[in-house]
Amino acid sequence: MPRRPTRHQRLLKPRPLTFSSFSRSAAQVAFSYLAKRQMQDSKLHRESPLNSADNRILRDTLEKRSEPSESSDEEEFDGNVQADFAFFDPKSNDFHGVKTLLQAYLDNKLWDLSGFVDLILGQTTVGTVVKIEGDEDDGVFSIVTALNLGRYKDHKCIMEIKEFLLKACQEKDVVDDLRLLLGEQAQNVGLLVSQRVVNLPPQLLPPLYDALFDEVSWATEDEPTEELRNSFCFKFYIIFSKIYKHKNADQKMKLSNDSDEAIIYTKPEDEIFHRLSLWSFSFPLHTQQPTHELRNYRFMGLVMAVEAEKISTFRQELKSLINES
């Protein structure tokens, strides 16, 4: 379906959207680490002439954000880059940019990530990539999509995602519900994939999610076959994200510092998803070592099941959150 690109002009300045001075500090440390990691991943592609063009904008942007400051930690996040962002349908040229964004999607697991990216890029009617306006063939700054777990159940990457989530779930009161959504009810479940560079302006989030859920709605009417139309009639969404969870978050005791929050969300919209979720569970990840500022926290995976009927509420709350920030 043709799309009219949505343009947003915004200073590319990483200012984490959090709710306390401690969270802002912790998020900045986390964001700096992840930016350097994404920069390193993109540099792997730079060695190949075939890949260098696809990653140039992403690499250059992250290098600007990751240069150390000689004065203070705060100044490491100073410096502005004027950028016009635009939304586009996924295409094959986005392969390396999307793969870089999803490099740690399943923690440190070796799996068919390339096949997963191929699925995402092959679904052009639902899904959005964010790029710099005028540089459509270069760096990808964000990817958001929803994949039907039943439609793609025979693909190796989807089977590996299901296996990963089932193995990660150690909560007995949740595992049966998870197994049900991944199995018998998979045809009604969309895997919501949302990944982006860490300094993407949060003001882009409401229109980005609006584009996704509008496309899902349109696809239920406009896809050429009944089977395809039905594949977008989601009743549930499964979302896999990352958080910082306080070591004492699950204990009924006072946290060690009044400013410490039980959970620091690496993406602000995840707090809304979490609050609206039917059920959720978290589990330890291995791709990041704790920093001094985050010594009281663990880097965790967060899996959430959200009913499709809650999406309208999510969209409203996300707009309110961003407008108030």
mmCIF file of N, CA and C in Angstrom, residues 123 126 145-152 185-192 212-213 215-217 219-220 228-238 306-309 311:
data_model
loop_
_atom_site.group_PDB
_atom_site.id
_atom_site.type_symbol
_atom_site.label_atom_id
_atom_site.label_comp_id
_atom_site.label_asym_id
_atom_site.label_seq_id
_atom_site.Cartn_x
_atom_site.Cartn_y
_atom_site.Cartn_z
ATOM 1 N N GLN A 123 7.542 -8.261 4.415
ATOM 2 C CA GLN A 123 6.183 -7.823 4.754
ATOM 3 C C GLN A 123 6.120 -6.310 4.587
ATOM 4 N N VAL A 126 2.801 -3.933 6.161
ATOM 5 C CA VAL A 126 2.781 -3.602 7.586
ATOM 6 C C VAL A 126 4.223 -3.576 8.073
ATOM 7 N N THR A 145 7.401 -3.330 13.405
ATOM 8 C CA THR A 145 6.535 -4.182 12.603
ATOM 9 C C THR A 145 5.801 -5.142 13.527
ATOM 10 N N ALA A 146 4.895 -5.919 12.947
ATOM 11 C CA ALA A 146 4.182 -6.965 13.686
ATOM 12 C C ALA A 146 4.068 -8.182 12.774
ATOM 13 N N LEU A 147 4.562 -9.315 13.237
ATOM 14 C CA LEU A 147 4.583 -10.547 12.450
ATOM 15 C C LEU A 147 3.632 -11.559 13.071
ATOM 16 N N ASN A 148 2.785 -12.154 12.244
ATOM 17 C CA ASN A 148 1.841 -13.155 12.729
ATOM 18 C C ASN A 148 2.592 -14.453 13.034
ATOM 19 N N LEU A 149 2.520 -14.902 14.274
ATOM 20 C CA LEU A 149 3.272 -16.089 14.688
ATOM 21 C C LEU A 149 2.730 -17.373 14.075
ATOM 22 N N GLY A 150 1.453 -17.374 13.694
ATOM 23 C CA GLY A 150 0.896 -18.542 13.026
ATOM 24 C C GLY A 150 1.275 -18.587 11.556
ATOM 25 N N ARG A 151 1.208 -17.457 10.910
ATOM 26 C CA ARG A 151 1.527 -17.373 9.483
ATOM 27 C C ARG A 151 2.963 -17.804 9.210
ATOM 28 N N TYR A 152 3.876 -17.460 10.096
ATOM 29 C CA TYR A 152 5.292 -17.740 9.871
ATOM 30 C C TYR A 152 5.813 -18.864 10.765
ATOM 31 N N GLN A 185 -2.975 -20.685 19.741
ATOM 32 C CA GLN A 185 -3.552 -19.391 19.368
ATOM 33 C C GLN A 185 -2.603 -18.519 18.548
ATOM 34 N N ALA A 186 -1.540 -19.109 18.035
ATOM 35 C CA ALA A 186 -0.516 -18.321 17.340
ATOM 36 C C ALA A 186 -1.073 -17.537 16.158
ATOM 37 N N GLN A 187 -2.110 -18.053 15.520
ATOM 38 C CA GLN A 187 -2.695 -17.367 14.370
ATOM 39 C C GLN A 187 -3.302 -16.020 14.750
ATOM 40 N N ASN A 188 -3.585 -15.849 16.033
ATOM 41 C CA ASN A 188 -4.189 -14.601 16.512
ATOM 42 C C ASN A 188 -3.175 -13.668 17.172
ATOM 43 N N VAL A 189 -1.890 -14.025 17.085
ATOM 44 C CA VAL A 189 -0.862 -13.308 17.847
ATOM 45 C C VAL A 189 0.122 -12.613 16.914
ATOM 46 N N GLY A 190 0.366 -11.333 17.185
ATOM 47 C CA GLY A 190 1.377 -10.598 16.457
ATOM 48 C C GLY A 190 2.603 -10.396 17.323
ATOM 49 N N LEU A 191 3.769 -10.765 16.801
ATOM 50 C CA LEU A 191 5.026 -10.462 17.481
ATOM 51 C C LEU A 191 5.386 -9.025 17.132
ATOM 52 N N LEU A 192 5.277 -8.133 18.106
ATOM 53 C CA LEU A 192 5.541 -6.721 17.872
ATOM 54 C C LEU A 192 7.041 -6.472 18.039
ATOM 55 N N LEU A 212 2.116 1.981 12.476
ATOM 56 C CA LEU A 212 2.050 0.524 12.578
ATOM 57 C C LEU A 212 0.623 0.031 12.754
ATOM 58 N N PHE A 213 -0.072 0.572 13.745
ATOM 59 C CA PHE A 213 -1.400 0.042 14.061
ATOM 60 C C PHE A 213 -2.436 0.449 13.015
ATOM 61 N N GLU A 215 -1.688 0.570 9.819
ATOM 62 C CA GLU A 215 -1.417 -0.379 8.739
ATOM 63 C C GLU A 215 -1.990 -1.755 9.045
ATOM 64 N N VAL A 216 -1.898 -2.164 10.312
ATOM 65 C CA VAL A 216 -2.514 -3.434 10.695
ATOM 66 C C VAL A 216 -4.013 -3.399 10.405
ATOM 67 N N SER A 217 -4.651 -2.297 10.763
ATOM 68 C CA SER A 217 -6.085 -2.157 10.526
ATOM 69 C C SER A 217 -6.397 -2.164 9.031
ATOM 70 N N ALA A 219 -4.641 -3.494 6.674
ATOM 71 C CA ALA A 219 -4.330 -4.796 6.084
ATOM 72 C C ALA A 219 -5.482 -5.784 6.244
ATOM 73 N N THR A 220 -6.275 -5.634 7.309
ATOM 74 C CA THR A 220 -7.420 -6.531 7.498
ATOM 75 C C THR A 220 -8.495 -6.310 6.450
ATOM 76 N N LEU A 228 -4.644 -13.689 4.007
ATOM 77 C CA LEU A 228 -3.754 -12.604 4.408
ATOM 78 C C LEU A 228 -4.485 -11.580 5.260
ATOM 79 N N ARG A 229 -5.714 -11.255 4.888
ATOM 80 C CA ARG A 229 -6.485 -10.296 5.694
ATOM 81 C C ARG A 229 -6.669 -10.812 7.114
ATOM 82 N N ASN A 230 -6.972 -12.090 7.242
ATOM 83 C CA ASN A 230 -7.179 -12.670 8.569
ATOM 84 C C ASN A 230 -5.889 -12.718 9.383
ATOM 85 N N SER A 231 -4.752 -12.792 8.698
ATOM 86 C CA SER A 231 -3.478 -12.896 9.409
ATOM 87 C C SER A 231 -3.128 -11.618 10.164
ATOM 88 N N PHE A 232 -3.834 -10.531 9.871
ATOM 89 C CA PHE A 232 -3.597 -9.283 10.591
ATOM 90 C C PHE A 232 -4.719 -8.965 11.581
ATOM 91 N N CYS A 233 -5.633 -9.893 11.777
ATOM 92 C CA CYS A 233 -6.697 -9.713 12.771
ATOM 93 C C CYS A 233 -6.192 -10.170 14.134
ATOM 94 N N PHE A 234 -5.224 -9.448 14.646
ATOM 95 C CA PHE A 234 -4.597 -9.844 15.900
ATOM 96 C C PHE A 234 -5.546 -9.672 17.084
ATOM 97 N N LYS A 235 -5.469 -10.634 17.990
ATOM 98 C CA LYS A 235 -6.156 -10.512 19.271
ATOM 99 C C LYS A 235 -5.175 -10.208 20.403
ATOM 100 N N PHE A 236 -3.922 -10.569 20.162
ATOM 101 C CA PHE A 236 -2.880 -10.340 21.157
ATOM 102 C C PHE A 236 -1.593 -9.895 20.457
ATOM 103 N N TYR A 237 -0.773 -9.173 21.202
ATOM 104 C CA TYR A 237 0.583 -8.859 20.773
ATOM 105 C C TYR A 237 1.549 -9.381 21.833
ATOM 106 N N ILE A 238 2.629 -9.989 21.388
ATOM 107 C CA ILE A 238 3.721 -10.348 22.287
ATOM 108 C C ILE A 238 4.866 -9.391 22.025
ATOM 109 N N VAL A 306 -0.060 -8.318 25.361
ATOM 110 C CA VAL A 306 -1.004 -7.196 25.404
ATOM 111 C C VAL A 306 -2.179 -7.519 24.487
ATOM 112 N N GLU A 307 -3.378 -7.381 25.017
ATOM 113 C CA GLU A 307 -4.569 -7.613 24.201
ATOM 114 C C GLU A 307 -4.707 -6.505 23.164
ATOM 115 N N ALA A 308 -5.123 -6.882 21.957
ATOM 116 C CA ALA A 308 -5.243 -5.912 20.866
ATOM 117 C C ALA A 308 -6.249 -4.812 21.214
ATOM 118 N N GLU A 309 -7.226 -5.140 22.024
ATOM 119 C CA GLU A 309 -8.230 -4.135 22.383
ATOM 120 C C GLU A 309 -7.657 -3.031 23.268
ATOM 121 N N ILE A 311 -4.833 -1.493 22.536
ATOM 122 C CA ILE A 311 -3.922 -0.679 21.726
ATOM 123 C C ILE A 311 -4.386 0.774 21.621
#
